[in-house]
């Protein structure tokens, strides 16, 4: 038993060191800032605007791309097809790319000279230096989180329940919405939250696409460059607190599934 | 009512080959086979979850081979029951009625009616995760029956039910069938087949190897595999010796069997049911009876008494009751006579079966 205790001690110490590494810089930042500094920065309209803008764009971007990402996740979980592992590699690609490189690649695509950007411009929409471009940059780097989580969720749904629904007369569409999605819901929402969280904290890809309007990570970088660390620190604290608040809020909502996803009987009876 | 014509389907390394069965209206057809024999795949072909590579399926005269699953009017209860865990029992049963866009009142009436029939009215508000195996089985049946299927397909319906509740489900299934429900029931359990089936099909390695009434299959197994399935353990590969006066057979281990007079092939497989084998210390008397001397090798308790294995060169298995055991007090190592009437011996198939399964 002695060996077992020693094992536990070593693992506990190693784990604690890693946790400390995460917590210490954040805690240090909080201790190094005075409350009045934070309050003054929080009252700054530029900071407020930037934080809300970041949250709204990250949310909109996640919601918009979920429309295609969730079906893609279902296909990856359920269908067998040639080059499936290549497609999975493509889905994971944004995670391994340097984000600035991702931004450059995306810029070529959505700038006026790019395929999408050119088409959008003809329709009177500009994709660079505005919210739409930022949303695309956020989505580009954060989509794998939603797709992969949702794919795991769909894969865990017993296929037999879908087959049973077929024998009971349901169409594929109905089965997706009444059998597959409700059972995979937790994973889909969890992926949604991860994509949202990853999107709103994105800097590298966004800064290439649009320095202005400033999302919070760019604003923090801008303050640091212009005024130094003491000016960047309170803005960072505010953004971290707001982001954490929303992150926790979504997690709570997601665990109470029925708040977000009404049961079929509530909806139709 | 349902007829399949040379259905074939290849699934990875396994394939169903030339499956032709016919199930009449009101039949209780049991498809008997070991796991991996292709039973579930055949059900999936019939209900349309898979398409065959070759062959046709006819239901009430209509060719439904490539008809959509949803439109076939065939109900299926899966082995794992596949209840929707996120719905209540009521919503599970109501699911197919919603699909059919039935109005609420009619839906509720139908659910109440079928729930009463399945004796699950008090479970309607529960979630499947909180139910026992037997309760889940009833809910799954109710969810399928509420659609009024022309044929009900059941994949190992006793598999998730405790032994003590199997009788309940058996009664329920018999009642359904008596009320006119045509059923195809897949199982690996011969006892289950015999207690329910009006017809039995034995499936092995993707082929139907025998079809008939349970009694037919039990009394005239076409091969050793089916015989073993029917619970027969006494098998002897023999050479037949016939003359105009008598008939006999000699096994590979030189055991000699007296047979009723008649026509026999030159060699084949003899079987005898364990319950037809008698054990005694003196041997049984009677005209033409077989008395073979051997040594008790093993005595194993069975549901009805004991199964005694006797080594007489060949191994014989005999079932004896508790009372017979109390009277005889057989012990292992003891010398006994194995006795049976010549008429109890049966030849498997056409006598040419030499295939070992």
XYZ file of C-alpha atoms in Angstrom:
626
model
C 0.000 0.000 0.000
C 2.980 2.237 0.663
C 3.935 2.191 -3.010
C 0.389 3.047 -3.901
C 0.485 6.099 -1.615
C 3.787 7.256 -3.096
C 2.277 6.889 -6.574
C -0.686 9.028 -5.523
C 1.613 11.682 -4.056
C 3.761 11.948 -7.166
C 0.747 12.207 -9.450
C -0.947 14.763 -7.214
C 2.165 16.952 -7.158
C 2.619 16.722 -10.941
C -1.052 17.545 -11.503
C -0.893 20.453 -9.053
C 2.139 21.913 -10.875
C 0.260 21.953 -14.170
C -2.817 23.532 -12.587
C -0.621 26.112 -10.886
C 0.974 26.937 -14.225
C -2.492 27.762 -15.587
C -3.787 29.592 -12.539
C -0.692 31.535 -11.457
C -0.424 33.990 -14.385
C -4.154 34.687 -14.285
C -4.152 35.168 -10.517
C -1.027 37.364 -10.820
C -2.785 39.569 -13.327
C -5.734 40.013 -10.967
C -3.472 40.842 -8.016
C -1.392 43.288 -10.039
C -4.410 45.383 -11.034
C -6.241 47.725 -8.733
C -10.030 47.666 -8.534
C -10.244 51.324 -9.591
C -8.207 50.614 -12.725
C -10.549 47.814 -13.685
C -13.613 49.962 -12.928
C -12.304 52.841 -15.035
C -11.506 50.529 -17.944
C -14.915 48.876 -17.642
C -16.509 52.284 -18.048
C -14.486 52.954 -21.200
C -16.992 52.865 -24.132
C -14.340 51.469 -26.505
C -13.690 48.504 -24.200
C -17.411 47.872 -23.620
C -18.179 48.040 -27.300
C -15.320 45.716 -28.109
C -16.320 43.071 -25.520
C -19.964 42.992 -26.605
C -18.963 43.019 -30.244
C -16.661 40.024 -29.680
C -19.344 38.021 -27.876
C -22.015 38.835 -30.454
C -19.816 38.031 -33.452
C -18.521 34.786 -31.906
C -22.091 33.703 -31.118
C -23.416 34.633 -34.554
C -20.504 32.916 -36.242
C -21.054 29.707 -34.251
C -24.793 29.730 -34.870
C -24.413 30.402 -38.599
C -21.836 27.667 -39.174
C -23.648 25.156 -36.939
C -26.261 24.896 -39.688
C -23.716 23.141 -41.886
C -21.354 21.772 -39.230
C -23.980 19.616 -37.490
C -25.032 17.797 -40.680
C -21.348 17.340 -41.542
C -20.798 15.839 -38.081
C -23.720 13.455 -38.613
C -22.351 12.339 -41.973
C -18.917 11.758 -40.447
C -20.489 9.694 -37.656
C -22.900 7.635 -39.748
C -21.742 7.277 -43.320
C -18.965 5.258 -44.860
C -17.438 6.734 -47.979
C -14.130 6.813 -49.836
C -11.500 9.236 -48.519
C -13.371 9.686 -45.247
C -10.099 9.921 -43.312
C -8.925 12.635 -45.709
C -12.114 14.602 -45.001
C -11.483 14.144 -41.263
C -7.977 15.506 -41.811
C -9.408 18.549 -43.584
C -11.779 19.147 -40.656
C -8.872 19.045 -38.195
C -6.581 21.175 -40.356
C -7.436 24.573 -38.779
C -6.329 23.240 -35.379
C -2.774 22.589 -36.569
C -2.351 25.652 -38.804
C -0.631 28.724 -37.339
C -3.574 31.076 -36.917
C -1.912 33.949 -38.680
C -1.301 31.617 -41.639
C -4.966 30.659 -41.493
C -5.802 34.370 -41.538
C -3.604 34.937 -44.585
C -5.193 31.996 -46.413
C -8.653 33.230 -45.535
C -7.807 36.793 -46.551
C -6.897 35.591 -50.040
C -10.271 33.908 -50.222
C -12.489 36.697 -48.890
C -10.685 39.815 -50.121
C -12.047 41.618 -53.150
C -9.694 39.600 -55.358
C -10.685 36.298 -53.741
C -13.373 33.864 -54.906
C -15.821 34.456 -52.063
C -14.881 38.086 -51.499
C -15.312 38.912 -55.200
C -18.718 37.260 -55.317
C -19.786 38.980 -52.094
C -18.669 42.342 -53.412
C -20.828 41.911 -56.487
C -23.725 41.427 -54.083
C -22.671 44.623 -52.295
C -21.148 42.923 -49.250
C -17.630 43.596 -48.052
C -16.032 40.757 -46.100
C -12.809 42.454 -44.971
C -12.508 44.926 -42.109
C -15.992 44.271 -40.802
C -17.999 41.887 -38.612
C -18.682 39.416 -41.402
C -14.965 38.929 -42.089
C -14.237 38.580 -38.374
C -16.999 35.967 -38.037
C -15.484 33.996 -40.919
C -12.011 34.166 -39.337
C -13.379 33.005 -35.982
C -15.297 30.155 -37.613
C -12.313 29.047 -39.691
C -10.200 28.303 -36.651
C -12.924 27.086 -34.294
C -15.166 24.879 -36.472
C -13.288 21.631 -35.680
C -14.376 21.896 -32.050
C -18.074 21.828 -32.953
C -17.781 19.273 -35.748
C -15.716 16.798 -33.734
C -17.797 17.061 -30.554
C -21.043 16.682 -32.487
C -19.592 13.783 -34.503
C -18.708 11.935 -31.271
C -22.211 12.663 -29.985
C -23.894 11.230 -33.091
C -21.558 8.239 -33.113
C -22.645 7.442 -29.547
C -26.341 7.371 -30.511
C -27.317 3.704 -30.899
C -27.932 3.266 -34.625
C -30.674 0.798 -33.795
C -32.847 3.556 -32.372
C -32.664 5.247 -35.775
C -33.475 1.959 -37.514
C -36.363 1.380 -35.123
C -37.741 4.804 -36.015
C -37.521 3.872 -39.709
C -39.567 0.719 -39.121
C -42.084 2.853 -37.205
C -42.612 4.898 -40.353
C -40.532 8.019 -39.674
C -38.716 9.862 -42.464
C -34.962 10.480 -42.363
C -35.524 14.144 -41.528
C -37.893 13.359 -38.689
C -35.507 10.742 -37.335
C -32.667 13.258 -37.341
C -34.649 15.825 -35.375
C -36.569 13.497 -33.049
C -34.158 10.605 -32.457
C -30.542 11.426 -33.405
C -30.211 15.081 -32.441
C -31.970 14.830 -29.037
C -29.714 11.922 -28.047
C -26.573 13.697 -29.275
C -27.742 17.042 -27.950
C -25.345 17.276 -25.017
C -22.313 16.755 -27.262
C -23.626 19.143 -29.903
C -24.171 21.906 -27.338
C -20.831 21.165 -25.740
C -19.204 21.531 -29.172
C -21.182 24.712 -29.759
C -19.842 26.177 -26.509
C -16.275 25.147 -27.323
C -16.534 26.693 -30.785
C -17.994 29.875 -29.344
C -15.298 30.061 -26.664
C -12.515 29.355 -29.135
C -13.933 31.849 -31.633
C -14.210 34.743 -29.217
C -10.646 34.315 -28.005
C -9.193 34.203 -31.517
C -6.559 36.789 -32.320
C -4.146 35.632 -35.020
C -6.588 34.983 -37.856
C -8.845 37.920 -36.973
C -6.089 40.500 -36.823
C -5.109 39.658 -40.405
C -8.691 39.982 -41.659
C -9.765 43.032 -39.647
C -7.848 45.198 -37.174
C -10.942 47.362 -37.008
C -13.638 47.052 -35.739
C -11.648 45.819 -32.771
C -12.602 42.577 -31.077
C -11.445 42.287 -27.481
C -8.244 40.266 -28.122
C -7.159 42.854 -30.733
C -8.048 45.723 -28.387
C -5.935 44.175 -25.626
C -3.043 43.802 -28.064
C -3.547 47.370 -29.242
C -3.522 48.731 -25.684
C -0.384 46.734 -24.923
C 1.383 48.046 -28.014
C 0.308 51.631 -27.498
C 0.271 52.113 -23.698
C 2.071 49.081 -22.250
C 1.145 46.219 -19.963
C -0.560 48.311 -17.255
C -3.155 49.514 -19.783
C -3.649 46.068 -21.332
C -4.083 44.286 -17.991
C -7.472 45.735 -16.846
C -8.937 45.214 -20.327
C -7.750 41.608 -20.194
C -9.342 41.100 -16.788
C -12.678 42.456 -17.975
C -12.692 40.296 -21.082
C -11.723 37.180 -19.147
C -14.471 37.769 -16.588
C -17.164 38.360 -19.203
C -16.025 35.395 -21.282
C -16.005 33.167 -18.214
C -19.473 34.358 -17.255
C -20.889 33.436 -20.642
C -18.980 30.168 -20.762
C -20.419 29.097 -17.400
C -23.892 30.343 -18.327
C -23.970 28.261 -21.514
C -22.685 25.196 -19.689
C -25.469 25.501 -17.101
C -28.071 25.938 -19.819
C -26.694 22.960 -21.723
C -26.944 20.625 -18.750
C -30.594 21.585 -18.352
C -31.373 20.195 -21.766
C -35.066 20.872 -21.816
C -34.584 24.613 -21.496
C -32.961 24.662 -24.900
C -34.530 21.666 -26.562
C -38.215 21.167 -26.098
C -39.461 17.622 -25.937
C -41.563 16.545 -28.844
C -44.689 16.097 -26.736
C -44.408 19.640 -25.362
C -44.108 20.935 -28.871
C -46.961 19.117 -30.495
C -49.555 18.295 -27.834
C -48.960 -13.860 -46.762
C -45.166 -13.337 -46.775
C -42.990 -15.164 -49.244
C -39.324 -14.748 -49.907
C -37.866 -16.097 -53.097
C -34.180 -17.015 -53.178
C -33.111 -13.989 -51.145
C -29.365 -13.507 -51.140
C -27.278 -10.828 -49.536
C -23.571 -10.496 -48.976
C -22.489 -8.556 -45.868
C -18.698 -8.355 -45.558
C -17.458 -11.933 -45.224
C -20.894 -13.341 -44.413
C -23.702 -14.046 -46.836
C -27.329 -15.105 -46.798
C -27.945 -17.570 -49.586
C -31.132 -18.406 -51.464
C -33.517 -17.914 -48.565
C -37.008 -19.006 -49.560
C -39.595 -19.109 -46.827
C -43.348 -18.854 -46.786
C -45.303 -17.557 -43.822
C -49.091 -17.844 -43.879
C -51.556 -15.421 -42.344
C -51.805 -16.051 -38.612
C -48.671 -18.230 -38.592
C -46.161 -18.153 -35.779
C -42.952 -18.748 -37.695
C -39.817 -19.284 -35.630
C -36.464 -18.861 -37.279
C -34.025 -20.942 -35.293
C -30.277 -20.591 -35.512
C -27.074 -19.903 -33.647
C -25.754 -16.387 -33.286
C -24.058 -15.377 -36.515
C -26.312 -17.669 -38.564
C -27.881 -14.697 -40.353
C -31.210 -14.487 -38.515
C -31.149 -10.759 -37.797
C -29.923 -9.966 -41.318
C -32.860 -11.901 -42.755
C -35.283 -9.900 -40.598
C -33.626 -6.666 -41.753
C -34.054 -7.750 -45.372
C -37.722 -8.567 -44.811
C -38.524 -5.269 -43.110
C -36.486 -3.287 -45.623
C -33.569 -2.000 -43.549
C -31.318 -3.689 -46.121
C -31.841 -4.466 -49.766
C -31.049 -7.959 -51.071
C -28.432 -8.547 -53.775
C -30.790 -11.065 -55.393
C -34.248 -12.518 -54.809
C -37.716 -11.134 -54.144
C -39.976 -10.519 -51.170
C -43.763 -10.682 -51.554
C -46.232 -9.510 -48.940
C -49.892 -10.300 -49.549
C -49.011 -10.913 -53.197
C -47.317 -7.552 -53.659
C -43.623 -7.383 -54.533
C -42.115 -5.303 -51.721
C -38.452 -6.148 -52.391
C -37.437 -2.518 -52.897
C -40.323 -0.769 -51.180
C -39.381 1.828 -48.538
C -39.144 0.524 -44.957
C -41.710 3.088 -43.877
C -44.322 1.867 -46.351
C -44.088 -1.903 -45.878
C -46.467 -2.248 -42.956
C -44.031 -4.589 -41.233
C -43.274 -4.062 -37.532
C -39.980 -5.032 -35.996
C -38.889 -5.328 -32.368
C -35.104 -5.343 -32.133
C -33.135 -7.550 -29.790
C -31.946 -4.564 -27.764
C -35.505 -3.160 -28.033
C -34.170 0.246 -29.142
C -36.586 2.308 -27.096
C -36.020 6.046 -27.395
C -34.304 6.892 -24.092
C -35.201 10.589 -24.292
C -38.955 9.971 -24.485
C -41.374 8.681 -21.883
C -43.064 5.322 -22.421
C -46.151 7.168 -23.639
C -44.150 9.183 -26.165
C -42.333 6.070 -27.322
C -45.635 4.355 -28.090
C -47.073 7.525 -29.580
C -44.094 8.056 -31.874
C -45.393 6.080 -34.872
C -48.834 7.667 -34.479
C -47.334 11.166 -34.650
C -45.521 10.099 -37.788
C -48.903 9.135 -39.235
C -50.252 12.583 -38.294
C -53.102 11.069 -36.323
C -55.116 13.559 -34.275
C -54.393 13.843 -30.573
C -57.569 12.176 -29.306
C -57.164 9.180 -31.563
C -53.498 8.961 -30.595
C -54.253 8.959 -26.891
C -57.017 6.360 -27.360
C -54.737 4.067 -29.342
C -51.924 4.384 -26.796
C -54.315 3.657 -23.906
C -55.740 0.665 -25.740
C -52.428 -0.934 -26.615
C -50.952 -0.098 -23.196
C -53.887 -1.833 -21.510
C -53.369 -4.862 -23.760
C -49.702 -5.018 -22.807
C -50.472 -4.322 -19.141
C -48.212 -1.264 -19.003
C -50.732 1.500 -18.309
C -49.000 2.352 -15.030
C -45.649 2.798 -16.810
C -46.751 5.406 -19.341
C -45.080 8.372 -17.658
C -41.814 6.574 -16.899
C -38.615 6.773 -18.934
C -37.271 3.571 -20.542
C -34.102 3.785 -18.443
C -36.123 3.139 -15.278
C -37.843 -0.038 -16.556
C -36.976 -3.714 -16.043
C -36.152 -5.975 -19.008
C -39.666 -7.434 -19.095
C -41.289 -3.998 -18.922
C -39.071 -2.686 -21.711
C -40.016 -5.684 -23.820
C -43.712 -4.903 -23.386
C -43.184 -1.239 -24.220
C -41.232 -2.136 -27.369
C -44.001 -4.528 -28.395
C -46.644 -1.892 -27.700
C -44.750 0.697 -29.771
C -44.719 -1.662 -32.730
C -48.216 -3.091 -32.305
C -49.763 0.368 -32.180
C -48.972 0.572 -35.912
C -51.109 -2.535 -36.626
C -48.337 -4.298 -38.540
C -49.277 -6.932 -41.105
C -46.375 -8.987 -39.797
C -44.538 -8.634 -36.517
C -40.809 -9.436 -36.623
C -39.239 -10.268 -33.270
C -35.464 -10.500 -32.903
C -34.619 -12.672 -29.884
C -37.488 -11.243 -27.823
C -36.599 -13.240 -24.712
C -32.966 -12.171 -24.682
C -33.375 -9.213 -22.344
C -35.937 -10.854 -20.084
C -35.182 -12.616 -16.779
C -35.777 -16.366 -16.834
C -38.650 -15.945 -14.352
C -40.461 -13.523 -16.680
C -39.996 -15.492 -19.881
C -43.269 -17.346 -19.317
C -45.121 -14.039 -19.151
C -43.707 -12.878 -22.464
C -44.358 -16.296 -23.995
C -48.003 -16.124 -22.914
C -48.250 -12.617 -24.268
C -46.836 -13.619 -27.646
C -49.109 -16.663 -27.851
C -52.114 -14.458 -27.089
C -51.090 -11.967 -29.782
C -50.784 -14.790 -32.292
C -54.133 -16.292 -31.249
C -55.696 -12.901 -31.923
C -54.526 -13.160 -35.528
C -51.133 -11.449 -35.444
C -48.717 -13.063 -37.901
C -45.311 -13.331 -36.248
C -41.790 -14.153 -37.368
C -39.681 -14.779 -34.295
C -35.935 -15.254 -34.330
C -34.249 -17.265 -31.604
C -31.350 -19.583 -30.826
C -33.412 -21.489 -28.255
C -35.137 -24.654 -29.438
C -37.336 -24.732 -26.319
C -38.603 -21.281 -27.191
C -39.302 -22.428 -30.727
C -41.185 -25.542 -29.675
C -43.355 -23.661 -27.187
C -44.437 -20.968 -29.653
C -44.029 -21.946 -33.264
C -46.566 -23.243 -35.695
C -43.692 -23.528 -38.160
C -39.937 -23.606 -37.663
C -37.169 -22.717 -40.072
C -33.632 -23.681 -39.077
C -31.013 -21.290 -40.414
C -27.326 -22.112 -40.468
C -24.440 -20.288 -42.147
C -26.863 -18.077 -44.042
C -29.039 -20.910 -45.380
C -32.358 -22.352 -44.327
C -31.461 -26.002 -43.787
C -34.811 -27.312 -42.589
C -38.397 -26.117 -42.385
C -41.510 -27.684 -40.902
C -43.613 -28.004 -37.774
C -41.581 -28.091 -34.546
C -42.492 -31.775 -34.191
C -41.278 -32.554 -37.710
C -37.986 -30.851 -37.083
C -37.568 -32.573 -33.733
C -38.493 -36.028 -34.999
C -36.849 -35.884 -38.385
C -33.829 -33.591 -38.202
C -32.201 -33.321 -41.602
C -28.714 -33.321 -40.196
C -26.619 -33.538 -37.092
C -26.687 -29.792 -36.552
C -30.469 -29.661 -36.413
C -30.604 -32.784 -34.259
C -28.181 -31.269 -31.790
C -30.276 -28.120 -31.848
C -33.307 -30.183 -30.977
C -31.486 -31.220 -27.827
C -30.409 -34.665 -29.061
C -27.029 -35.778 -27.780
C -26.888 -39.441 -28.757
C -25.347 -39.588 -32.226
C -23.760 -42.635 -33.795
C -22.132 -42.879 -37.170
C -23.001 -46.372 -38.323
C -22.836 -48.917 -41.106
C -26.170 -50.645 -41.738
C -26.411 -54.378 -42.132
C -29.687 -55.675 -43.501
C -31.029 -59.087 -44.421
C -34.543 -60.254 -45.249
C -34.932 -61.361 -41.591
C -33.329 -58.542 -39.589
C -31.640 -55.184 -39.644
C -28.848 -53.831 -37.528
C -26.128 -51.211 -37.493
C -22.563 -51.126 -36.244
C -20.971 -47.916 -35.066
C -17.376 -46.873 -35.664
C -16.699 -47.872 -32.041
C -18.173 -51.315 -32.738
C -21.445 -50.803 -30.826
C -24.126 -52.982 -32.368
C -27.694 -51.628 -32.684
C -30.749 -53.722 -33.464
C -33.116 -51.939 -35.802
C -36.674 -52.538 -36.947
C -36.803 -54.424 -40.220
C -36.806 -52.194 -43.270
C -34.771 -50.513 -45.976
C -31.562 -48.785 -44.924
C -28.750 -47.045 -46.740
C -25.275 -48.491 -46.436
C -24.134 -45.955 -43.826
C -25.446 -42.940 -41.959
C -26.138 -41.264 -38.658
C -28.350 -42.796 -35.946
C -29.846 -40.704 -33.145
C -31.888 -41.406 -30.049
C -33.410 -38.948 -27.540
C -31.894 -38.969 -24.058
C -35.334 -39.538 -22.514
C -35.756 -42.749 -24.491
C -32.608 -44.304 -23.099
C -33.154 -46.435 -19.955
C -30.471 -47.421 -17.454
C -30.503 -50.513 -15.285
C -28.140 -52.915 -13.545
C -29.692 -56.052 -15.046
C -30.652 -54.891 -18.524
C -34.183 -54.515 -19.801
C -36.235 -57.432 -21.091
C -38.418 -57.349 -24.171
C -38.407 -58.601 -27.727
C -35.610 -57.162 -29.815
C -34.649 -54.548 -27.242
C -31.111 -53.127 -27.337
C -29.074 -53.755 -24.169
C -25.582 -52.288 -24.242
C -23.160 -52.609 -21.346
C -21.134 -49.629 -20.184
C -19.739 -47.667 -17.239
C -21.270 -44.509 -15.760
C -18.899 -41.720 -16.646
C -20.693 -38.675 -15.232
C -23.891 -37.678 -13.425
C -25.019 -34.076 -13.894
C -28.149 -32.451 -12.377
C -30.634 -31.256 -15.000
C -33.872 -29.241 -14.678
C -35.956 -32.439 -14.541
C -33.556 -34.736 -12.663
C -30.170 -35.949 -13.827
C -28.324 -36.528 -17.061
C -26.146 -39.626 -16.873
C -23.320 -40.243 -19.315
C -22.425 -43.864 -19.938
C -19.218 -44.927 -21.646
C -19.908 -48.037 -23.686
C -17.223 -47.459 -26.261
C -19.681 -44.942 -27.659
C -21.024 -42.404 -25.186
C -24.734 -42.600 -24.343
C -26.678 -39.832 -22.594
C -29.748 -40.763 -20.523
C -32.184 -38.470 -18.717
C -33.580 -39.849 -15.473
C -35.974 -38.262 -12.986
C -35.229 -37.467 -9.330
C -37.458 -40.347 -8.256
C -35.667 -42.823 -10.550
C -32.359 -41.609 -9.162
C -33.565 -42.072 -5.568
C -34.635 -45.632 -6.347
C -31.583 -46.677 -8.345
C -28.851 -44.649 -6.579
C -26.521 -44.839 -9.575
C -22.938 -43.734 -8.920
C -20.096 -42.902 -11.291
C -17.866 -45.840 -12.178
C -20.731 -48.312 -11.827
C -21.426 -50.874 -14.586
C -24.907 -50.509 -16.100
C -26.940 -51.521 -19.147
C -28.117 -48.896 -21.584
C -31.453 -50.056 -23.016
C -33.740 -48.764 -25.742
C -36.271 -50.044 -28.202
C -35.209 -50.372 -31.845
C -38.145 -48.143 -32.824
C -36.643 -45.270 -30.792
C -33.641 -45.074 -33.098
C -33.953 -42.578 -35.926
C -31.840 -41.974 -38.981
C -30.816 -38.388 -39.576
C -31.785 -36.932 -42.936
C -31.569 -39.374 -45.796
C -28.797 -41.234 -44.083
C -26.143 -39.702 -46.284
C -25.358 -36.849 -43.976
C -21.750 -37.002 -43.037
C -21.199 -33.309 -42.607
C -19.863 -32.261 -39.232
C -21.223 -28.888 -38.057
